[in-house]
PDB file of C-alpha atoms in Angstrom:
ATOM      1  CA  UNK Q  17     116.466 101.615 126.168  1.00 62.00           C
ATOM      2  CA  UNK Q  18     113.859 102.772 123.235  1.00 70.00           C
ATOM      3  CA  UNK Q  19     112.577  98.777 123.484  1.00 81.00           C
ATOM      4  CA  UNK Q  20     112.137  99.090 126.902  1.00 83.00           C
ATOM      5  CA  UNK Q  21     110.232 102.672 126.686  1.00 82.00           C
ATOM      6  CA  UNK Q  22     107.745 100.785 123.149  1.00 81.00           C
ATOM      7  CA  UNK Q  23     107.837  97.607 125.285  1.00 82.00           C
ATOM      8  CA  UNK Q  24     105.947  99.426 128.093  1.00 84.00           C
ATOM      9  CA  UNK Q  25     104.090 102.308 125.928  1.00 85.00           C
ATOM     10  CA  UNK Q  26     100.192 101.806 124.996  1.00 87.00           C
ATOM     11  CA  UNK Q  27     100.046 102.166 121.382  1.00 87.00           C
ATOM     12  CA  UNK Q  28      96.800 102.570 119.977  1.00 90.00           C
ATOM     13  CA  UNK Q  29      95.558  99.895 118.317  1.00 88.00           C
ATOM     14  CA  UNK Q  30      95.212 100.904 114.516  1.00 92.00           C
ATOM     15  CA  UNK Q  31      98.880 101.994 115.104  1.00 91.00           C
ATOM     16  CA  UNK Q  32     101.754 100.166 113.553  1.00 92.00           C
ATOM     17  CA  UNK Q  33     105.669 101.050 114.625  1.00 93.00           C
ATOM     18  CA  UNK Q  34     108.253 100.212 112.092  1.00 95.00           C
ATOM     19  CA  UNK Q  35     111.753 101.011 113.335  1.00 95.00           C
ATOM     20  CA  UNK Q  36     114.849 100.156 110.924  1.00 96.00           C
ATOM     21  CA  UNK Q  37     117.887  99.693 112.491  1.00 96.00           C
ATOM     22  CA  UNK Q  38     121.155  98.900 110.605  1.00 96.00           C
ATOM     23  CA  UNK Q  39     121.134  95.100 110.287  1.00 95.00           C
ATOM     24  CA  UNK Q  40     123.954  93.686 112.625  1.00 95.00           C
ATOM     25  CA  UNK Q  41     120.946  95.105 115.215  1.00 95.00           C
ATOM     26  CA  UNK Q  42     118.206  93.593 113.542  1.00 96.00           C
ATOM     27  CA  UNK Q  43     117.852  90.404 115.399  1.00 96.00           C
ATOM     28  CA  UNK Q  44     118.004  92.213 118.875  1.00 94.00           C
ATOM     29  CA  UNK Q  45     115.707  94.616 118.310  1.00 94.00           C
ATOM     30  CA  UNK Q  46     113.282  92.187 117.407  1.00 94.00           C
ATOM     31  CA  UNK Q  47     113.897  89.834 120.039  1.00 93.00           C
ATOM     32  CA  UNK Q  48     113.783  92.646 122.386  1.00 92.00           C
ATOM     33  CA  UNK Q  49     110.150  93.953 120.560  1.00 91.00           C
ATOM     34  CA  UNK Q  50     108.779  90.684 120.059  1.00 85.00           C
ATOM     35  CA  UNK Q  51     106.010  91.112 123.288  1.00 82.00           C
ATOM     36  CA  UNK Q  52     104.745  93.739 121.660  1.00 85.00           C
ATOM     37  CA  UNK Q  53     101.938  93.416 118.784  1.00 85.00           C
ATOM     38  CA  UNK Q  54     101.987  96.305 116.334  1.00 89.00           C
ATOM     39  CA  UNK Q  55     106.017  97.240 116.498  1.00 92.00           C
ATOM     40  CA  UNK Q  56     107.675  95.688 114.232  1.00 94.00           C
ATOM     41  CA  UNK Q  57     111.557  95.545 112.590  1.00 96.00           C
ATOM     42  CA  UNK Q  58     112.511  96.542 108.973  1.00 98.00           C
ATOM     43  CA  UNK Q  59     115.686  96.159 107.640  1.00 98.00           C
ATOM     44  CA  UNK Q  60     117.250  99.482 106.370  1.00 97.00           C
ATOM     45  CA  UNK Q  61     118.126  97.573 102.509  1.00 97.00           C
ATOM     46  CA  UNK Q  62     118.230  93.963 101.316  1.00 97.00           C
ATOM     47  CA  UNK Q  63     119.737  92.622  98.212  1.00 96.00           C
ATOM     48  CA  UNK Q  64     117.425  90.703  95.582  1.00 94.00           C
ATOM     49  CA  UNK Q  65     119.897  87.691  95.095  1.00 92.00           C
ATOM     50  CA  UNK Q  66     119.067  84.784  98.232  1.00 89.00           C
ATOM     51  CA  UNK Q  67     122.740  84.024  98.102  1.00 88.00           C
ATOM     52  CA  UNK Q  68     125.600  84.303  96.395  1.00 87.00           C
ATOM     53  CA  UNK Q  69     128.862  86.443  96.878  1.00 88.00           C
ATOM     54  CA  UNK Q  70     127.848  89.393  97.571  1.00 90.00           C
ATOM     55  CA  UNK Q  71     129.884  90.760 100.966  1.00 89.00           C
ATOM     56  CA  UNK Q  72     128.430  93.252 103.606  1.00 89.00           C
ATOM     57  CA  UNK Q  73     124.404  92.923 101.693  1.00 92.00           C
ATOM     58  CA  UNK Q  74     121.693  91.409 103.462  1.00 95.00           C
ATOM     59  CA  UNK Q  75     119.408  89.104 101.445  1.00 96.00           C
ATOM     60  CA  UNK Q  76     115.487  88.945 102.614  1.00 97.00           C
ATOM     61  CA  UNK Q  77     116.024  85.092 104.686  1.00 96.00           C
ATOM     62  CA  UNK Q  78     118.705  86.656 106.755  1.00 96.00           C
ATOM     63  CA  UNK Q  79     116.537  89.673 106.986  1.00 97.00           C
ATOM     64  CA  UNK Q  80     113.605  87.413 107.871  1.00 97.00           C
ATOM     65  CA  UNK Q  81     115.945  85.051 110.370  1.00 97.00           C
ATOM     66  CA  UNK Q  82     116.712  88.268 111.844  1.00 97.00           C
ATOM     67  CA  UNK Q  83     112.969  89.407 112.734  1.00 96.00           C
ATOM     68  CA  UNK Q  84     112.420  91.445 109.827  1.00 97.00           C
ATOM     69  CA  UNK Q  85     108.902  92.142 108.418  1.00 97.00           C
ATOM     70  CA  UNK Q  86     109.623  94.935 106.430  1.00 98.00           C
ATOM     71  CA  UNK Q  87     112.222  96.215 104.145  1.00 98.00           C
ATOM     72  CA  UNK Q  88     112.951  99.508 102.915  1.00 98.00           C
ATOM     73  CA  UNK Q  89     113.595  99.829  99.578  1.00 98.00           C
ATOM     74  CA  UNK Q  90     114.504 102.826  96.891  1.00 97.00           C
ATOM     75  CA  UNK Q  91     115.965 105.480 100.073  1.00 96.00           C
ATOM     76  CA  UNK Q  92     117.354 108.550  98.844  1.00 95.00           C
ATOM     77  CA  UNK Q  93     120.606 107.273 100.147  1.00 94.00           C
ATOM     78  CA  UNK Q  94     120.443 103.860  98.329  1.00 96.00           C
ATOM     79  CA  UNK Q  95     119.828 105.556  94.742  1.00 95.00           C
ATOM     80  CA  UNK Q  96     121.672 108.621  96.119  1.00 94.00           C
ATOM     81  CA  UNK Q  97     124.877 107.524  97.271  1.00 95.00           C
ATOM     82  CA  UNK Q  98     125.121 104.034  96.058  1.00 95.00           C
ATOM     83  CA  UNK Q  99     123.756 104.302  92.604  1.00 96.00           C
ATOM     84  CA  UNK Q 100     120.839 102.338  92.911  1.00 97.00           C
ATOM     85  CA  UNK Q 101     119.059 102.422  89.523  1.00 97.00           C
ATOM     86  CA  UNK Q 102     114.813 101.823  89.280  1.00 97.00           C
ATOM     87  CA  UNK Q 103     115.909  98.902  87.621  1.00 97.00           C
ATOM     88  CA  UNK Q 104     117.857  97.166  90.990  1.00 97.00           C
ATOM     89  CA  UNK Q 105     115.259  98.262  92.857  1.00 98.00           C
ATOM     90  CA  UNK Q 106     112.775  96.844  90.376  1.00 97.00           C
ATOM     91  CA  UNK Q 107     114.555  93.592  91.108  1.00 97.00           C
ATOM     92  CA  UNK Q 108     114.892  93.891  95.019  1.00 97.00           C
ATOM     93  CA  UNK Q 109     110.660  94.861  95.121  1.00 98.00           C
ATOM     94  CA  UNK Q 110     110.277  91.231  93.146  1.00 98.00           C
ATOM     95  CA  UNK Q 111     112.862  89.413  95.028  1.00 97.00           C
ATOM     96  CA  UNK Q 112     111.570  91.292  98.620  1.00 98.00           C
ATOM     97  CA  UNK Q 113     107.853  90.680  98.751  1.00 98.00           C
ATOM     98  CA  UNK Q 114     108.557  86.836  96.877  1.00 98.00           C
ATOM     99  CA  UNK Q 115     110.421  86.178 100.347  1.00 97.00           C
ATOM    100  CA  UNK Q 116     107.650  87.265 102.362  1.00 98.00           C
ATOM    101  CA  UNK Q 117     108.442  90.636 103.564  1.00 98.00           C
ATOM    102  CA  UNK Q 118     106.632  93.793 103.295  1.00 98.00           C
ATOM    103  CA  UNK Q 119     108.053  96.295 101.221  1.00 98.00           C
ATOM    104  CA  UNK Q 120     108.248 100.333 101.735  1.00 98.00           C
ATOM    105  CA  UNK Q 121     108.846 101.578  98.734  1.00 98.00           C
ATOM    106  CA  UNK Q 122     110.602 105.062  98.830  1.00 98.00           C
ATOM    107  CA  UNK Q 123     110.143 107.639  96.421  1.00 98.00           C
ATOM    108  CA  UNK Q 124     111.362 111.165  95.994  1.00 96.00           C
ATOM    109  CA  UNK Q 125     112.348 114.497  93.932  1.00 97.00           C
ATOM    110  CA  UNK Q 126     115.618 116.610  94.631  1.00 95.00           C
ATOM    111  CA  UNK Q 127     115.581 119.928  94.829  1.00 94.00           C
ATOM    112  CA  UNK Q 128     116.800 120.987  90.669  1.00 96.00           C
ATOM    113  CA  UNK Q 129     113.370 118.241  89.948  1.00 96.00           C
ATOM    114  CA  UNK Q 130     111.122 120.196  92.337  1.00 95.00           C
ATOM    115  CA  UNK Q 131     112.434 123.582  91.269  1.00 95.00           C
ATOM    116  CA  UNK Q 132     112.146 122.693  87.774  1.00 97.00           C
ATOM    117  CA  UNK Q 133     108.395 121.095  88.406  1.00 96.00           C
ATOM    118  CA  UNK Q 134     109.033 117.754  87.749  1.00 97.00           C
ATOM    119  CA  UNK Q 135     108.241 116.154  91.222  1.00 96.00           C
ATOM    120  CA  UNK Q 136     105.711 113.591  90.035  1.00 97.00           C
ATOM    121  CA  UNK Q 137     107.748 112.805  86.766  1.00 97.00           C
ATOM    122  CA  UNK Q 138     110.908 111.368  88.830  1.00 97.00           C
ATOM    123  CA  UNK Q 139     107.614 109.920  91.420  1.00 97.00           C
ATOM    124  CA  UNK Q 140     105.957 108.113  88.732  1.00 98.00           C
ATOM    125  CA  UNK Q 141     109.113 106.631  87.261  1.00 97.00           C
ATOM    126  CA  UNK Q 142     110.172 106.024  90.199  1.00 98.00           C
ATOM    127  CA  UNK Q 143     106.835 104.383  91.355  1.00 98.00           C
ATOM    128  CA  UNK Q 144     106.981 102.547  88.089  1.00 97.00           C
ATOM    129  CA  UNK Q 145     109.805 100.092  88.932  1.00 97.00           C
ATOM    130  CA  UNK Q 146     107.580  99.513  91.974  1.00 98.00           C
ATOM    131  CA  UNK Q 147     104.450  98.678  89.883  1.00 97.00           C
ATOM    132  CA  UNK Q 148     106.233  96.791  87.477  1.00 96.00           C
ATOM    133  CA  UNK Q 149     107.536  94.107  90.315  1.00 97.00           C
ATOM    134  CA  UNK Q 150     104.220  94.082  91.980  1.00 97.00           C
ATOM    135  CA  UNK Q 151     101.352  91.791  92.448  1.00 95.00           C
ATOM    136  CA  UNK Q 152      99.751  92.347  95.883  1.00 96.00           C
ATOM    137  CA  UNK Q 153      99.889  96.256  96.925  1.00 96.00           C
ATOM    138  CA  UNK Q 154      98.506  95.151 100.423  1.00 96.00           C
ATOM    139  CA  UNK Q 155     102.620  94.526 100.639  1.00 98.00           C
ATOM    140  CA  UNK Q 156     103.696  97.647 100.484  1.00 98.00           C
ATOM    141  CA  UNK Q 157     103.599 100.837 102.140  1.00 97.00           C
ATOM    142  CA  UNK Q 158     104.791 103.960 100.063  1.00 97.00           C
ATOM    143  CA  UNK Q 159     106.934 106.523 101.571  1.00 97.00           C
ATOM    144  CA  UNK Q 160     107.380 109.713 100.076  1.00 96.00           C
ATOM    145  CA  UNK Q 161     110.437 111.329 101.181  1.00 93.00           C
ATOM    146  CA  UNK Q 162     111.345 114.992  99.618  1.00 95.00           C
ATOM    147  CA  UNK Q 163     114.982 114.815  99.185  1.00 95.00           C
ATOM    148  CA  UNK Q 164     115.482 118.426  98.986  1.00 94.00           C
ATOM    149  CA  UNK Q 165     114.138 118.952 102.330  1.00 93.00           C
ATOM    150  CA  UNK Q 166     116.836 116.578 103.973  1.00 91.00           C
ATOM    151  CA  UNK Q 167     119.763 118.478 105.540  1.00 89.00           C
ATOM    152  CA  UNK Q 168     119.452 121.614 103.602  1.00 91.00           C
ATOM    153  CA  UNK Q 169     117.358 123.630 105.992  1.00 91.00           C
ATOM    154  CA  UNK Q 170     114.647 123.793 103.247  1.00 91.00           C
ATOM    155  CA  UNK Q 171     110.926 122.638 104.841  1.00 91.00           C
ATOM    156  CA  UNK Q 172     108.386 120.374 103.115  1.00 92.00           C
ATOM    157  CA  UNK Q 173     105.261 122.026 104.393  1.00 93.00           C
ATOM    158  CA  UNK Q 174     102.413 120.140 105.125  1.00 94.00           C
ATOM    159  CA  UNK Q 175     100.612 121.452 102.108  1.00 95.00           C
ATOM    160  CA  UNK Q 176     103.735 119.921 100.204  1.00 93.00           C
ATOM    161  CA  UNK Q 177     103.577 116.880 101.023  1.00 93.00           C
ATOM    162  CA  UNK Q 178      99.772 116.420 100.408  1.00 96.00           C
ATOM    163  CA  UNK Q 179      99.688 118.100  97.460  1.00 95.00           C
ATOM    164  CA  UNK Q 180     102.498 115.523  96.647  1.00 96.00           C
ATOM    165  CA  UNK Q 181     100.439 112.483  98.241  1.00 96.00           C
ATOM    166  CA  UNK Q 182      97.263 113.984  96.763  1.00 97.00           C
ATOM    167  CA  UNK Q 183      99.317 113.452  92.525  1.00 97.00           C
ATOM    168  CA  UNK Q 184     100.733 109.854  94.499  1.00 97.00           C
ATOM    169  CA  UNK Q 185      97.371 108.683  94.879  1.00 96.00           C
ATOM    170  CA  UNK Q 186      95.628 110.281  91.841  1.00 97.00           C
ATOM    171  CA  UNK Q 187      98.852 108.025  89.909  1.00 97.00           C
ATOM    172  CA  UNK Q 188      98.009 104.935  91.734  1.00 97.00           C
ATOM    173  CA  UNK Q 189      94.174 104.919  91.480  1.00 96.00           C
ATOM    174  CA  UNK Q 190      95.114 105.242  87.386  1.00 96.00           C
ATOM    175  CA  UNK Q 191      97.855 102.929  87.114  1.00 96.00           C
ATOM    176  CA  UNK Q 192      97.237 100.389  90.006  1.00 94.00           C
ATOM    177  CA  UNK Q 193      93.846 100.033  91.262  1.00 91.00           C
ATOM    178  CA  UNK Q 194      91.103 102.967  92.037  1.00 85.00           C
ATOM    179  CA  UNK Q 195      90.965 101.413  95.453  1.00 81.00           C
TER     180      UNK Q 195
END
């Protein structure tokens, strides 16, 4: 079992492991990593509302009841597939890190907004429903995921992505905090 190989691995120290499973595994995974220090659990979404009728979501308690310490929020798939607007995910960043979990906020260009050069614009807005719902950044962990580079057999080089990370960080020390 992948618990059983983490479990028994030695991690370095400044190392953290954040594996998302879909929720109805959340609580086993993190009963099954709970021995071990820097691997933690994420859940793959959670809705902002804490309850209400809102079948098949996951709201940040259960997420927490389940072992959760993270959640992911703004995935390609999410705003993608499901229609996710800044604005929802706005709400879920506010409603997320109020609960007490740590947030990883997603962020990404398709391929017609790279082609066309406007990477950071789509980045920045979409970093901006992230700012906007933020107090404490020590909360969340940004992921930059180039959409265009998932199952089309187009590669985000290295130099991509930092040249990408390089404009993500540039944005934040202006708009966030220079640290």
């Amino acid at each position: 079992l992948p618990a059983d190989r983490l479990n028994s691995s030695e991690l370095d120290s400044n190392v953290e492991v954040v594996i998302a499973p879909p929720a109805c595994y959340l609580a086993s995974l993190s009963s099954q990593l709970a021995q071990k220090e820097n691997v933690n659990v994420s859940a793959e979404n959670v809705h902002q509302a804490a309850k209400g009728a809102f079948t098949g979501e996951i709201s940040c308690s259960m997420a927490l009841d389940c072992g959760a310490k993270y959640a992911i929020l703004g995935h390609s798939e999410r705003r993608h597939v499901f229609g996710e607007t800044n604005k929802q995910i706005g709400e879920k960043t506010k409603a997320t890190l109020a609960a007490g979990l740590i947030v990883i906020a997603c962020i990404g260009e398709k391929g017609e907004d790279r082609k066309s050069g406007n990477t950071m614009v789509v980045c920045v807005e979409q970093l901006t429903a992230f700012k906007d719902n933020v107090d404490d950044w020590s909360k969340v962990v940004i992921a930059y995921e180039p959409v265009w580079a998932i199952g089309t057999g187009e590669v985000a080089t290295p130099e991509i992505a930092q040249e990408t990370h390089l404009n993500i960080r540039s944005w934040l020390s202006e708009n966030v905090s220079p640290e």
